[in-house]
Amino acid sequence: MTDTTDTTDAARTTGTAGTRVRTVRSRAAAPSPAAARPSARERGTRLLAALFLAPTVVGIVVFTVVPIIGSVVLSLFHWNVIDPPGWAGTANYRAVFTDSTVLVSFRNTLVFMVFAVAAQLLIALALALTLNGRMPTWLRSVFRSAFFFPLVLSAASISVVMKYLFNQDFGVINWLIGVFGIAPVPWLTSEHGAMATVIIVYVWQQFGFSFLLFVGGLNNIPKEIHEAAALDGATGLRKHLAITLPLLSPTLLVASVVGIINALQVFEQPYVLTDGGPGDSTRTVVMVIYEKAFEQLRFGEASAVGVLLFVLIMAVTAVQFRLSRHFVHYQ
Amino acid sequence: MSQATLTLSRARDSLGRARYSLGPCARIAGLTVCALLTLGPVVWTVSTSLRTPADSFDLPPQIIPAHPSTAAYRGVFDQIDVWLLALNSTLVTALIAAGQMITAGLAGYAFARLDFRFKKPLFGLVLATMMVPLQVTIVPVFLVLKSMGLTDTLLGLIIPAFPTAFGTFLMRQYFLGMPKDLGEAAMLDGAGPWRIFRSVYAPLARPGLAIVGVLAFNYHWNEFFRPLILETSGQNYTLPLGLVSLQGNLGTGSISVVLAGVVLSMIPAVAVFAVGQRPLREGITSAGVNR
């Protein structure tokens, strides 16, 4: 942090005659010649920049950069907070790689990610394209609001609600599919059912995010392109596949990158809906980090899992950007 | 569902209005079904919260409760200290939103309009931290807060949330979108860098700051992971934590009471949705379009 004397200097150099200078830390108003020399102005700009950046940069260093390094360091130690930390070398990583719960959690998280992101993107894209057609403006905004509404609710309390809806015996979902003659599904009490429920609940809440991105992306496509395509005889699905999707590909990239990063961090839904069960069938990586650190006090192992998750996220994102070179078209 | 709507959109043709007169109807019907599926759980939540406990398991679910009752709401107030939870949530959320508007506004302006050394690497650092999952840093953050004596305090939730990489990015884009001549004209009139910020650009930044504020409010009002880890004593719980524990305490008890709690906790989020839908939408969209 810049201390107060610096701030006063900044005020003195940046302040002009008759200006009341109010900075974050001091309210010194020092008069100086109206026509400041360029070098003084430059100095003032730099000091102002330092002051403006200090909260963000210091905060990010203390609460993100140092903790990342800290995670890597911690992953090399045995530590339970109570006893002094002891050097572990690669022991935590070896422990983690032979821990079946950890391995299963990575598998679950990847399965969850594939299905959740695919469903989220497909539903959002279909709805955005459908909404893009001709219809009264008020109706369009009603639909748009409806689709993005779940996004403003809390994932934890929504999961509480969904737990009742998906209950095998008295849940509304089984009653509803029963109307169509389908037998009750053990949503939360069977392995596949539990994973499907977690995915459905997550997608129900998250598709609105991709949907809004697609709506924005579609608005950015010039109308003339569609008109020219229509004149050339392109209609319906073909028009979308040949024209809309390539033009929308930068948005698709962002939606899938953000979608995947978020999905790999899923926590609230399985924590509330299934608590990782039945068995370990819906235990995710973040649940394992939480349990290892804050329930079992194995901070070293928890950090090792965290570092692995980080590496996984970076790797998946890097692959996506690499692949995107072939598929993404910028106008 | 997605398949069905894709096929529906096939009937659409920007020139063939007359030929595809059925198109729009099918499309609107499809969208209506999807909207009902999206809002259904919310409607069910509200209506069940207004039923008597005896009626709460009724199937088919009554959208309009047969015996409307506010007993469930009174039940929530009896079982958890709603006022305390709401106060905690409000304090945490409001302070974080205000803090993020300040930090992101200042840093965004510096990155957009001020010249200084290491600007590019610093901005790169800020952007890079957007990629870092919260869960990867939570153990060391917990330890940092512990060493500051801030675990199990509301401040421990608030302070680490002040810097916002996404908010900074958003405000930088926002300031970059403003005409440069305004600042140059003010400079010719003798205004210094601070004055140019304070009198020229800051007042124009309000809509952008509203986006940052609304996004922060929405995210932190609903936040669950950090409070779960940091807040151990009930007096520091926020609403989502209180609700999940309400459900846990009751086990198989009255759904109506739990759902009434959910409805109560939704009110501010819905209010922000109603009032701040535009900034909220723009904030979310800008994540995709501005890059």
Coordinates of C-alpha atoms in Angstrom, one line a residue:
Chain A
M1 CA 0.0 0.0 0.0
T2 CA 1.1 3.6 -0.7
D3 CA 1.4 5.5 2.6
T4 CA -0.1 8.8 3.3
T5 CA 2.9 11.0 2.4
D6 CA 2.9 9.6 -1.1
T7 CA -0.8 10.3 -1.3
T8 CA -0.2 13.9 -0.4
D9 CA 2.5 14.2 -3.0
A10 CA 0.2 12.7 -5.6
A11 CA -2.4 15.3 -4.6
R12 CA 0.1 18.1 -4.9
T13 CA 1.3 17.1 -8.3
T14 CA -2.1 16.2 -9.7
G15 CA -4.0 19.0 -8.2
T16 CA -4.5 22.2 -10.1
A17 CA -5.3 25.7 -8.8
G18 CA -8.7 25.9 -7.2
T19 CA -9.3 22.2 -7.6
R20 CA -10.5 20.4 -4.5
V21 CA -8.6 17.1 -4.6
R22 CA -10.2 14.2 -3.0
T23 CA -8.2 11.0 -3.1
V24 CA -9.0 7.8 -1.4
R25 CA -6.8 8.4 1.6
S26 CA -6.3 12.1 2.0
R27 CA -8.2 15.2 1.1
A28 CA -5.2 17.5 0.7
A29 CA -5.8 20.2 -1.8
A30 CA -2.5 21.7 -2.7
P31 CA -2.4 24.6 -5.1
S32 CA 0.1 24.3 -8.0
P33 CA 0.5 26.2 -11.2
A34 CA -2.3 25.6 -13.6
A35 CA 0.0 24.7 -16.5
A36 CA 1.9 21.8 -15.0
R37 CA 5.0 20.7 -16.9
P38 CA 4.6 17.5 -18.8
S39 CA 7.0 15.6 -16.5
A40 CA 5.1 16.6 -13.4
R41 CA 1.9 15.6 -15.1
E42 CA 3.4 12.2 -16.0
R43 CA 4.5 11.7 -12.4
G44 CA 1.1 12.7 -11.2
T45 CA -0.5 10.2 -13.6
R46 CA 1.8 7.4 -12.4
L47 CA 1.0 8.1 -8.7
L48 CA -2.7 8.3 -9.4
A49 CA -2.4 5.0 -11.3
A50 CA -0.6 3.4 -8.3
L51 CA -3.3 4.6 -5.9
F52 CA -6.1 3.4 -8.2
L53 CA -4.5 0.0 -8.7
A54 CA -3.4 -0.6 -5.1
P55 CA -6.6 -2.1 -3.7
T56 CA -7.1 -4.4 -6.6
V57 CA -3.5 -5.5 -7.1
V58 CA -2.7 -5.9 -3.4
G59 CA -5.9 -7.8 -2.9
I60 CA -5.3 -10.1 -5.8
V61 CA -1.7 -10.7 -4.7
V62 CA -2.7 -11.5 -1.1
F63 CA -5.9 -13.5 -1.8
T64 CA -5.1 -15.2 -5.1
V65 CA -1.4 -15.1 -6.2
V66 CA 0.1 -16.0 -2.8
P67 CA -2.6 -18.6 -2.1
I68 CA -1.8 -20.4 -5.4
I69 CA 1.8 -20.5 -4.5
G70 CA 0.8 -21.5 -1.0
S71 CA -1.3 -24.4 -2.3
V72 CA 1.6 -25.8 -4.2
V73 CA 3.9 -25.4 -1.2
L74 CA 1.3 -26.9 1.2
S75 CA 0.8 -29.9 -1.1
L76 CA 4.4 -30.8 -0.4
F77 CA 3.8 -30.9 3.4
H78 CA 1.9 -33.0 5.9
W79 CA -0.2 -30.6 7.9
N80 CA -3.2 -30.9 10.2
V81 CA -3.1 -27.3 11.6
I82 CA -2.5 -28.7 15.1
D83 CA 1.0 -30.2 14.8
P84 CA 3.8 -28.4 13.0
P85 CA 4.0 -29.1 9.3
G86 CA 6.3 -31.8 8.2
W87 CA 8.0 -32.3 4.8
A88 CA 6.1 -34.7 2.6
G89 CA 7.7 -34.5 -0.7
T90 CA 5.5 -36.2 -3.2
A91 CA 3.8 -38.3 -0.5
N92 CA 0.6 -36.3 -0.7
Y93 CA 0.4 -36.8 -4.5
R94 CA 1.1 -40.5 -4.2
A95 CA -1.5 -40.8 -1.5
V96 CA -4.0 -38.9 -3.7
F97 CA -3.3 -41.0 -6.8
T98 CA -3.9 -44.2 -4.8
D99 CA -7.0 -42.9 -3.0
S100 CA -10.0 -44.5 -4.8
T101 CA -12.3 -41.7 -3.5
V102 CA -10.2 -39.1 -5.2
L103 CA -9.9 -41.0 -8.4
V104 CA -13.6 -41.6 -8.5
S105 CA -14.3 -37.9 -7.8
F106 CA -12.2 -36.9 -10.8
R107 CA -14.1 -39.4 -13.0
N108 CA -17.4 -38.1 -11.7
T109 CA -16.5 -34.5 -12.2
L110 CA -15.4 -35.2 -15.9
V111 CA -18.6 -37.2 -16.6
F112 CA -20.6 -34.4 -15.0
M113 CA -18.8 -31.8 -17.0
V114 CA -19.3 -33.5 -20.4
F115 CA -23.0 -34.0 -19.9
A116 CA -23.8 -30.8 -18.1
V117 CA -21.9 -28.5 -20.6
A118 CA -23.2 -30.3 -23.6
A119 CA -26.8 -30.1 -22.4
Q120 CA -26.4 -26.5 -21.2
L121 CA -24.9 -25.3 -24.6
L122 CA -27.5 -27.3 -26.7
I123 CA -30.5 -26.1 -24.8
A124 CA -29.2 -22.5 -24.6
L125 CA -28.4 -22.5 -28.3
A126 CA -31.7 -24.0 -29.4
L127 CA -33.6 -21.5 -27.3
A128 CA -31.6 -18.5 -28.4
L129 CA -32.0 -19.4 -32.1
T130 CA -35.7 -20.0 -31.6
L131 CA -36.1 -16.7 -29.7
N132 CA -34.3 -14.9 -32.5
G133 CA -37.2 -15.6 -34.9
R134 CA -40.1 -13.3 -35.6
M135 CA -42.3 -12.6 -32.5
P136 CA -43.7 -9.6 -30.6
T137 CA -41.0 -7.8 -28.7
W138 CA -42.8 -8.0 -25.3
L139 CA -43.2 -11.8 -25.7
R140 CA -39.5 -12.0 -26.5
S141 CA -38.5 -10.2 -23.3
V142 CA -40.9 -12.3 -21.3
F143 CA -39.2 -15.5 -22.6
R144 CA -35.7 -14.0 -22.1
S145 CA -36.5 -13.1 -18.5
A146 CA -37.9 -16.5 -17.8
F147 CA -34.9 -18.4 -19.1
F148 CA -32.4 -16.3 -17.2
F149 CA -34.4 -16.1 -14.0
P150 CA -33.0 -19.3 -12.3
L151 CA -29.5 -17.7 -12.6
V152 CA -30.3 -15.2 -9.9
L153 CA -31.3 -17.8 -7.3
S154 CA -29.0 -19.5 -4.9
A155 CA -27.7 -22.9 -6.0
A156 CA -27.8 -24.1 -2.5
S157 CA -31.5 -23.3 -1.8
I158 CA -32.5 -24.4 -5.3
S159 CA -30.9 -27.7 -4.5
V160 CA -33.0 -27.9 -1.3
V161 CA -36.1 -27.3 -3.4
M162 CA -35.1 -29.9 -6.0
K163 CA -34.4 -32.5 -3.4
Y164 CA -38.1 -32.5 -2.7
L165 CA -39.2 -32.4 -6.4
F166 CA -37.0 -35.4 -7.2
N167 CA -38.0 -37.5 -4.2
Q168 CA -38.8 -41.0 -5.4
D169 CA -42.0 -41.4 -3.4
F170 CA -43.7 -38.1 -3.0
G171 CA -41.8 -35.9 -5.5
V172 CA -43.6 -34.0 -8.2
I173 CA -41.2 -35.2 -10.9
N174 CA -42.1 -38.8 -10.5
W175 CA -45.8 -37.9 -10.3
L176 CA -45.4 -35.9 -13.6
I177 CA -43.7 -38.7 -15.5
G178 CA -46.3 -41.1 -13.9
V179 CA -49.0 -39.2 -15.8
F180 CA -47.2 -40.3 -19.0
G181 CA -47.2 -43.9 -17.7
I182 CA -43.5 -43.9 -16.7
A183 CA -42.6 -45.9 -13.6
P184 CA -41.1 -43.9 -10.7
V185 CA -37.4 -43.3 -11.1
P186 CA -35.1 -43.6 -8.1
W187 CA -33.6 -40.2 -8.8
L188 CA -31.5 -39.6 -5.7
T189 CA -31.1 -43.2 -4.5
S190 CA -29.5 -44.9 -7.5
E191 CA -26.0 -44.1 -8.8
H192 CA -27.0 -43.2 -12.3
G193 CA -30.2 -41.5 -11.1
A194 CA -28.2 -39.3 -8.7
M195 CA -25.7 -38.2 -11.3
A196 CA -28.6 -37.5 -13.7
T197 CA -30.4 -35.4 -11.0
V198 CA -27.3 -33.4 -10.2
I199 CA -26.8 -32.7 -13.9
I200 CA -30.4 -31.7 -14.5
V201 CA -30.5 -29.4 -11.5
Y202 CA -27.2 -27.8 -12.5
V203 CA -28.2 -27.3 -16.1
W204 CA -31.7 -26.0 -15.1
Q205 CA -30.0 -23.2 -13.3
Q206 CA -27.0 -22.6 -15.6
F207 CA -28.4 -22.7 -19.1
G208 CA -29.5 -19.1 -18.8
F209 CA -25.9 -18.0 -18.7
S210 CA -25.0 -19.5 -22.1
F211 CA -28.4 -18.5 -23.3
L212 CA -27.7 -14.8 -22.6
L213 CA -24.3 -15.1 -24.3
F214 CA -25.9 -16.6 -27.4
V215 CA -28.6 -13.9 -27.5
G216 CA -25.9 -11.3 -27.3
G217 CA -23.8 -13.0 -30.0
L218 CA -26.8 -13.4 -32.3
N219 CA -27.6 -9.7 -31.9
N220 CA -24.1 -9.0 -33.1
I221 CA -24.6 -10.8 -36.4
P222 CA -25.5 -8.3 -39.1
K223 CA -29.0 -8.7 -40.5
E224 CA -27.7 -8.3 -44.0
I225 CA -25.9 -11.6 -43.8
H226 CA -29.1 -13.5 -43.1
E227 CA -30.9 -11.7 -45.8
A228 CA -28.1 -12.4 -48.4
A229 CA -28.2 -16.1 -47.3
A230 CA -32.0 -16.2 -47.7
L231 CA -31.7 -14.7 -51.2
D232 CA -29.2 -17.5 -52.0
G233 CA -31.8 -20.0 -51.0
A234 CA -30.5 -21.0 -47.6
T235 CA -33.2 -21.8 -45.1
G236 CA -33.9 -23.3 -41.8
L237 CA -31.4 -25.6 -40.2
R238 CA -29.0 -25.4 -43.1
K239 CA -28.8 -21.7 -42.8
H240 CA -28.0 -22.1 -39.1
L241 CA -25.4 -24.7 -39.7
A242 CA -23.7 -23.0 -42.6
I243 CA -24.0 -19.3 -41.5
T244 CA -25.2 -18.7 -38.0
L245 CA -23.0 -21.2 -36.2
P246 CA -19.7 -20.1 -37.8
L247 CA -20.6 -16.4 -37.1
L248 CA -21.5 -17.4 -33.6
S249 CA -18.4 -19.5 -33.0
P250 CA -16.4 -16.9 -30.9
T251 CA -19.4 -16.8 -28.5
L252 CA -19.6 -20.6 -28.6
L253 CA -15.9 -20.7 -27.6
V254 CA -16.4 -18.3 -24.6
A255 CA -19.6 -20.1 -23.5
S256 CA -17.9 -23.5 -23.6
V257 CA -14.7 -22.3 -21.9
V258 CA -16.6 -20.6 -19.1
G259 CA -19.1 -23.5 -19.0
I260 CA -16.4 -26.1 -18.6
I261 CA -14.4 -24.1 -16.0
N262 CA -17.6 -23.6 -13.9
A263 CA -18.7 -27.3 -14.3
L264 CA -15.3 -28.6 -13.1
Q265 CA -15.9 -26.6 -9.9
V266 CA -19.4 -28.0 -9.2
F267 CA -20.1 -28.2 -5.4
E268 CA -23.5 -27.0 -4.1
Q269 CA -25.7 -29.3 -6.1
P270 CA -24.1 -32.6 -5.1
Y271 CA -23.4 -31.4 -1.6
V272 CA -27.0 -30.6 -0.9
L273 CA -28.8 -33.1 -3.2
T274 CA -26.8 -36.3 -2.6
D275 CA -23.9 -35.5 -0.2
G276 CA -21.8 -37.3 -2.8
G277 CA -23.8 -40.5 -2.7
P278 CA -25.1 -43.1 -3.1
G279 CA -21.7 -44.5 -2.3
D280 CA -19.3 -42.1 -4.0
S281 CA -21.3 -41.9 -7.2
T282 CA -21.8 -38.1 -7.2
R283 CA -18.7 -37.0 -5.1
T284 CA -17.0 -34.3 -7.0
V285 CA -13.4 -33.0 -6.8
V286 CA -14.4 -29.8 -4.9
M287 CA -16.3 -31.9 -2.4
V288 CA -13.2 -34.0 -1.8
I289 CA -11.1 -30.8 -1.3
Y290 CA -13.7 -29.6 1.2
E291 CA -13.8 -32.9 3.0
K292 CA -10.1 -33.5 3.1
A293 CA -9.3 -30.0 4.4
F294 CA -12.1 -29.0 6.6
E295 CA -13.5 -32.4 7.8
Q296 CA -10.3 -34.5 8.0
L297 CA -7.8 -31.7 8.5
R298 CA -5.5 -33.1 5.8
F299 CA -4.5 -29.8 4.4
G300 CA -1.5 -31.2 2.4
E301 CA -3.6 -33.8 0.6
A302 CA -6.4 -31.3 0.1
S303 CA -3.9 -28.8 -1.5
A304 CA -2.6 -31.6 -3.7
V305 CA -6.1 -32.3 -5.0
G306 CA -6.6 -28.5 -5.5
V307 CA -3.4 -28.3 -7.5
L308 CA -4.4 -31.2 -9.7
L309 CA -7.8 -29.6 -10.3
F310 CA -6.1 -26.4 -11.3
V311 CA -3.8 -28.3 -13.7
L312 CA -6.9 -30.0 -15.2
I313 CA -8.7 -26.8 -15.7
M314 CA -5.7 -25.2 -17.4
A315 CA -5.1 -28.2 -19.6
V316 CA -8.8 -28.4 -20.7
T317 CA -8.8 -24.7 -21.4
A318 CA -5.6 -24.8 -23.4
V319 CA -6.9 -27.7 -25.5
Q320 CA -10.1 -25.8 -26.2
F321 CA -8.2 -22.7 -27.4
R322 CA -6.0 -24.9 -29.5
L323 CA -8.9 -26.6 -31.1
S324 CA -10.7 -23.3 -31.5
R325 CA -8.1 -22.3 -34.1
H326 CA -9.8 -24.7 -36.5
F327 CA -13.4 -23.9 -35.6
V328 CA -13.7 -20.3 -34.6
H329 CA -14.2 -17.7 -37.2
Y330 CA -13.8 -14.0 -36.3
Q331 CA -15.6 -11.6 -38.6
Chain B
M1 CA -36.2 -30.6 -25.4
S2 CA -33.4 -29.1 -27.4
Q3 CA -34.1 -31.4 -30.3
A4 CA -37.7 -30.4 -30.4
T5 CA -36.9 -26.7 -30.4
L6 CA -34.3 -27.1 -33.1
T7 CA -36.9 -28.7 -35.3
L8 CA -39.3 -25.9 -34.5
S9 CA -36.8 -23.3 -35.6
R10 CA -36.5 -25.0 -38.9
A11 CA -39.9 -23.7 -39.8
R12 CA -38.5 -20.2 -39.6
D13 CA -37.6 -18.2 -42.7
S14 CA -36.8 -14.5 -42.7
L15 CA -38.4 -14.0 -46.1
G16 CA -41.1 -16.6 -46.1
R17 CA -43.5 -15.1 -43.6
A18 CA -46.6 -16.2 -45.4
R19 CA -45.4 -19.6 -46.5
Y20 CA -44.6 -20.6 -42.9
S21 CA -47.5 -19.1 -41.1
L22 CA -47.5 -22.1 -38.7
G23 CA -43.8 -21.5 -37.8
P24 CA -44.2 -18.7 -35.3
C25 CA -47.0 -20.4 -33.5
A26 CA -45.0 -23.7 -33.1
R27 CA -42.0 -21.7 -32.0
I28 CA -43.9 -19.7 -29.4
A29 CA -45.6 -22.9 -28.2
G30 CA -42.2 -24.5 -27.8
L31 CA -40.7 -21.6 -26.0
T32 CA -43.8 -21.4 -23.7
V33 CA -43.3 -25.1 -22.7
C34 CA -39.6 -24.4 -22.0
A35 CA -40.4 -21.3 -20.0
L36 CA -43.0 -23.3 -17.9
L37 CA -40.4 -26.0 -17.2
T38 CA -37.9 -23.3 -16.2
L39 CA -40.3 -21.4 -13.9
G40 CA -42.2 -24.5 -12.6
P41 CA -40.0 -25.3 -9.7
V42 CA -40.1 -21.7 -8.6
V43 CA -43.9 -21.5 -8.8
W44 CA -44.2 -24.8 -6.9
T45 CA -41.9 -23.5 -4.2
V46 CA -44.0 -20.4 -3.7
S47 CA -47.3 -22.2 -3.7
T48 CA -46.1 -25.0 -1.4
S49 CA -44.8 -22.5 1.0
L50 CA -48.3 -21.2 1.3
R51 CA -49.9 -24.6 2.0
T52 CA -50.5 -26.0 5.4
P53 CA -48.0 -28.7 6.4
A54 CA -50.7 -31.3 6.0
D55 CA -51.3 -30.4 2.4
S56 CA -47.6 -30.0 1.4
F57 CA -47.2 -33.5 0.0
D58 CA -50.4 -33.3 -2.1
L59 CA -50.2 -34.7 -5.6
P60 CA -51.0 -33.5 -8.1
P61 CA -49.5 -30.3 -6.6
Q62 CA -52.1 -27.5 -6.2
I63 CA -50.8 -24.4 -7.8
I64 CA -53.4 -22.4 -5.9
P65 CA -53.3 -23.7 -2.3
A66 CA -56.6 -25.3 -1.2
H67 CA -56.1 -23.9 2.3
P68 CA -53.8 -20.9 2.0
S69 CA -51.8 -20.4 5.2
T70 CA -48.9 -18.4 6.3
A71 CA -48.2 -20.9 9.1
A72 CA -45.0 -22.0 7.3
Y73 CA -43.6 -18.5 7.3
R74 CA -44.2 -18.2 11.0
G75 CA -42.6 -21.6 11.4
V76 CA -39.4 -20.3 9.7
F77 CA -39.2 -17.3 12.1
D78 CA -39.7 -19.7 15.1
Q79 CA -37.0 -22.1 14.0
I80 CA -34.2 -19.9 12.7
D81 CA -33.3 -16.4 13.4
V82 CA -34.3 -15.0 10.0
W83 CA -33.6 -11.5 10.9
L84 CA -30.0 -12.2 12.0
L85 CA -29.3 -14.3 8.9
A86 CA -30.8 -11.6 6.6
L87 CA -28.8 -8.9 8.4
N88 CA -25.6 -10.9 8.0
S89 CA -26.3 -11.6 4.3
T90 CA -27.2 -7.9 3.7
L91 CA -24.1 -6.6 5.4
V92 CA -21.8 -9.0 3.6
T93 CA -23.4 -8.5 0.2
A94 CA -23.8 -4.7 0.4
L95 CA -20.3 -4.1 1.6
I96 CA -18.8 -6.5 -1.0
A97 CA -20.8 -4.8 -3.8
A98 CA -19.8 -1.3 -2.7
G99 CA -16.2 -2.4 -2.3
Q100 CA -16.1 -4.0 -5.7
M101 CA -17.6 -1.0 -7.4
I102 CA -14.8 1.2 -5.8
T103 CA -11.9 -1.2 -6.5
A104 CA -13.0 -2.1 -10.0
G105 CA -13.9 1.4 -10.9
L106 CA -10.5 2.8 -9.9
A107 CA -8.4 -0.1 -11.3
G108 CA -10.5 -0.2 -14.5
Y109 CA -9.9 3.5 -15.1
A110 CA -6.2 3.1 -14.5
F111 CA -5.9 0.3 -17.0
A112 CA -8.0 2.1 -19.5
R113 CA -6.9 5.7 -19.3
L114 CA -3.7 6.2 -17.4
D115 CA -0.1 5.5 -18.6
F116 CA 2.3 3.8 -16.2
R117 CA 5.0 1.2 -16.3
F118 CA 4.2 -2.5 -16.2
K119 CA 0.6 -1.8 -17.3
K120 CA 0.4 -4.8 -19.7
P121 CA 1.9 -7.4 -17.3
L122 CA -0.2 -6.1 -14.4
F123 CA -3.4 -6.3 -16.5
G124 CA -2.3 -9.8 -17.7
L125 CA -1.9 -10.8 -14.0
V126 CA -5.4 -9.5 -13.2
L127 CA -6.9 -11.3 -16.2
A128 CA -5.0 -14.5 -15.4
T129 CA -6.6 -14.7 -11.9
M130 CA -10.0 -14.9 -13.5
M131 CA -9.0 -18.4 -14.5
V132 CA -8.1 -19.5 -10.9
P133 CA -10.9 -21.5 -9.2
L134 CA -11.8 -20.3 -5.8
Q135 CA -11.5 -23.8 -4.4
V136 CA -7.9 -24.1 -5.4
T137 CA -7.0 -21.1 -3.2
I138 CA -9.4 -21.7 -0.4
V139 CA -7.1 -23.6 2.0
P140 CA -4.3 -20.9 1.9
V141 CA -6.9 -18.1 2.0
F142 CA -8.4 -19.8 5.1
L143 CA -4.9 -19.9 6.7
V144 CA -4.2 -16.2 5.8
L145 CA -7.6 -15.2 7.4
K146 CA -6.9 -17.4 10.4
S147 CA -3.5 -15.6 10.9
M148 CA -5.4 -12.3 10.8
G149 CA -8.0 -13.6 13.2
L150 CA -10.7 -13.2 10.6
T151 CA -12.1 -16.8 10.4
D152 CA -15.7 -17.0 11.7
T153 CA -16.2 -13.3 11.2
L154 CA -18.2 -11.5 8.5
L155 CA -15.1 -9.4 7.7
G156 CA -13.3 -12.6 6.7
L157 CA -16.0 -13.0 4.0
I158 CA -16.0 -9.4 2.9
I159 CA -12.4 -8.3 2.6
P160 CA -11.1 -11.1 0.3
A161 CA -14.0 -10.4 -2.1
F162 CA -13.1 -6.7 -2.6
P163 CA -10.7 -7.2 -5.6
T164 CA -12.6 -8.4 -8.6
A165 CA -10.8 -9.4 -11.8
F166 CA -13.9 -9.6 -13.8
G167 CA -15.2 -6.3 -12.5
T168 CA -11.9 -4.7 -13.3
F169 CA -11.9 -6.1 -16.8
L170 CA -15.5 -4.9 -17.3
M171 CA -14.8 -1.4 -16.0
R172 CA -11.7 -1.2 -18.2
Q173 CA -13.8 -2.0 -21.3
Y174 CA -16.4 0.5 -20.1
F175 CA -13.9 3.4 -19.8
L176 CA -12.3 2.4 -23.1
G177 CA -15.6 2.9 -24.7
M178 CA -15.8 6.5 -23.7
P179 CA -14.6 9.2 -26.1
K180 CA -11.0 10.2 -25.5
D181 CA -11.6 13.9 -26.5
L182 CA -13.6 14.5 -23.3
G183 CA -10.5 14.0 -21.2
E184 CA -8.3 15.8 -23.7
A185 CA -10.6 18.9 -23.6
A186 CA -10.5 18.9 -19.9
M187 CA -6.7 18.6 -19.9
L188 CA -6.5 21.7 -22.2
D189 CA -8.7 23.5 -19.7
G190 CA -6.0 22.7 -17.1
A191 CA -7.5 19.8 -15.3
G192 CA -5.1 17.3 -13.7
P193 CA -5.4 13.5 -14.0
W194 CA -7.5 13.3 -10.8
R195 CA -9.8 16.0 -11.9
I196 CA -10.3 14.5 -15.3
F197 CA -11.2 11.2 -13.6
R198 CA -13.4 12.8 -10.9
S199 CA -15.3 15.3 -13.0
V200 CA -15.3 13.9 -16.5
Y201 CA -15.2 10.1 -16.6
A202 CA -16.4 9.0 -13.2
P203 CA -19.9 10.4 -13.6
L204 CA -20.2 8.7 -17.0
A205 CA -19.2 5.3 -15.4
R206 CA -22.4 4.9 -13.4
P207 CA -24.1 2.4 -15.7
G208 CA -20.9 0.3 -15.8
L209 CA -20.6 0.5 -12.0
A210 CA -24.2 -0.6 -11.7
I211 CA -23.3 -3.7 -13.7
V212 CA -20.5 -4.5 -11.3
G213 CA -22.6 -3.8 -8.3
V214 CA -25.6 -5.9 -9.4
L215 CA -23.4 -8.9 -10.4
A216 CA -21.6 -8.7 -7.1
F217 CA -24.8 -8.5 -5.2
N218 CA -26.3 -11.5 -7.1
Y219 CA -23.2 -13.6 -6.7
H220 CA -22.5 -13.0 -3.0
W221 CA -26.1 -13.0 -1.8
N222 CA -26.3 -16.6 -3.1
E223 CA -22.7 -17.6 -2.1
F224 CA -22.4 -20.9 -0.3
F225 CA -18.9 -22.3 -0.4
R226 CA -16.9 -19.6 1.3
P227 CA -19.5 -19.0 4.1
L228 CA -19.7 -22.8 4.7
I229 CA -15.9 -22.9 5.3
L230 CA -15.3 -19.6 7.1
E231 CA -18.4 -19.3 9.3
T232 CA -18.6 -21.9 12.0
S233 CA -20.8 -20.4 14.6
G234 CA -24.5 -19.9 13.8
Q235 CA -24.5 -16.2 14.6
N236 CA -22.3 -15.6 11.6
Y237 CA -24.4 -17.7 9.2
T238 CA -25.7 -16.1 6.0
L239 CA -29.1 -17.0 4.6
P240 CA -28.1 -19.9 2.2
L241 CA -26.2 -21.6 5.1
G242 CA -29.2 -21.1 7.5
L243 CA -31.6 -22.6 4.9
V244 CA -29.5 -25.7 4.3
S245 CA -29.2 -26.2 8.1
L246 CA -33.0 -25.6 8.4
Q247 CA -33.5 -28.4 6.0
G248 CA -31.0 -30.6 7.8
N249 CA -32.6 -30.0 11.2
L250 CA -36.0 -30.9 10.0
G251 CA -35.1 -34.0 8.1
T252 CA -38.4 -35.3 7.0
G253 CA -40.4 -32.5 8.7
S254 CA -42.6 -29.9 7.0
I255 CA -41.5 -29.0 3.5
S256 CA -43.6 -25.9 3.7
V257 CA -41.4 -24.4 6.4
V258 CA -38.2 -25.0 4.4
L259 CA -39.7 -23.7 1.2
A260 CA -41.0 -20.6 3.0
G261 CA -37.4 -20.0 4.1
V262 CA -36.3 -20.4 0.5
V263 CA -38.9 -17.9 -0.7
L264 CA -37.9 -15.4 2.0
S265 CA -34.2 -15.7 0.9
M266 CA -35.2 -15.2 -2.8
I267 CA -37.0 -11.9 -2.2
P268 CA -33.9 -9.6 -2.5
A269 CA -32.5 -11.6 -5.5
V270 CA -35.8 -11.3 -7.2
A271 CA -36.0 -7.6 -6.4
V272 CA -32.6 -7.1 -7.9
F273 CA -33.7 -9.2 -10.9
A274 CA -36.8 -6.9 -11.3
V275 CA -35.0 -3.6 -10.9
G276 CA -31.5 -4.4 -12.2
Q277 CA -32.3 -6.9 -14.9
R278 CA -30.7 -4.8 -17.6
P279 CA -27.3 -4.3 -15.9
L280 CA -27.3 -7.9 -14.8
R281 CA -28.0 -9.1 -18.4
E282 CA -25.4 -6.7 -19.8
G283 CA -22.8 -7.8 -17.3
I284 CA -23.4 -11.5 -18.2
T285 CA -23.4 -10.8 -21.9
S286 CA -20.3 -8.7 -21.8
A287 CA -18.4 -11.7 -20.5
G288 CA -19.0 -13.2 -23.9
V289 CA -19.1 -10.4 -26.4
N290 CA -16.4 -8.0 -25.3
R291 CA -13.6 -10.5 -25.4

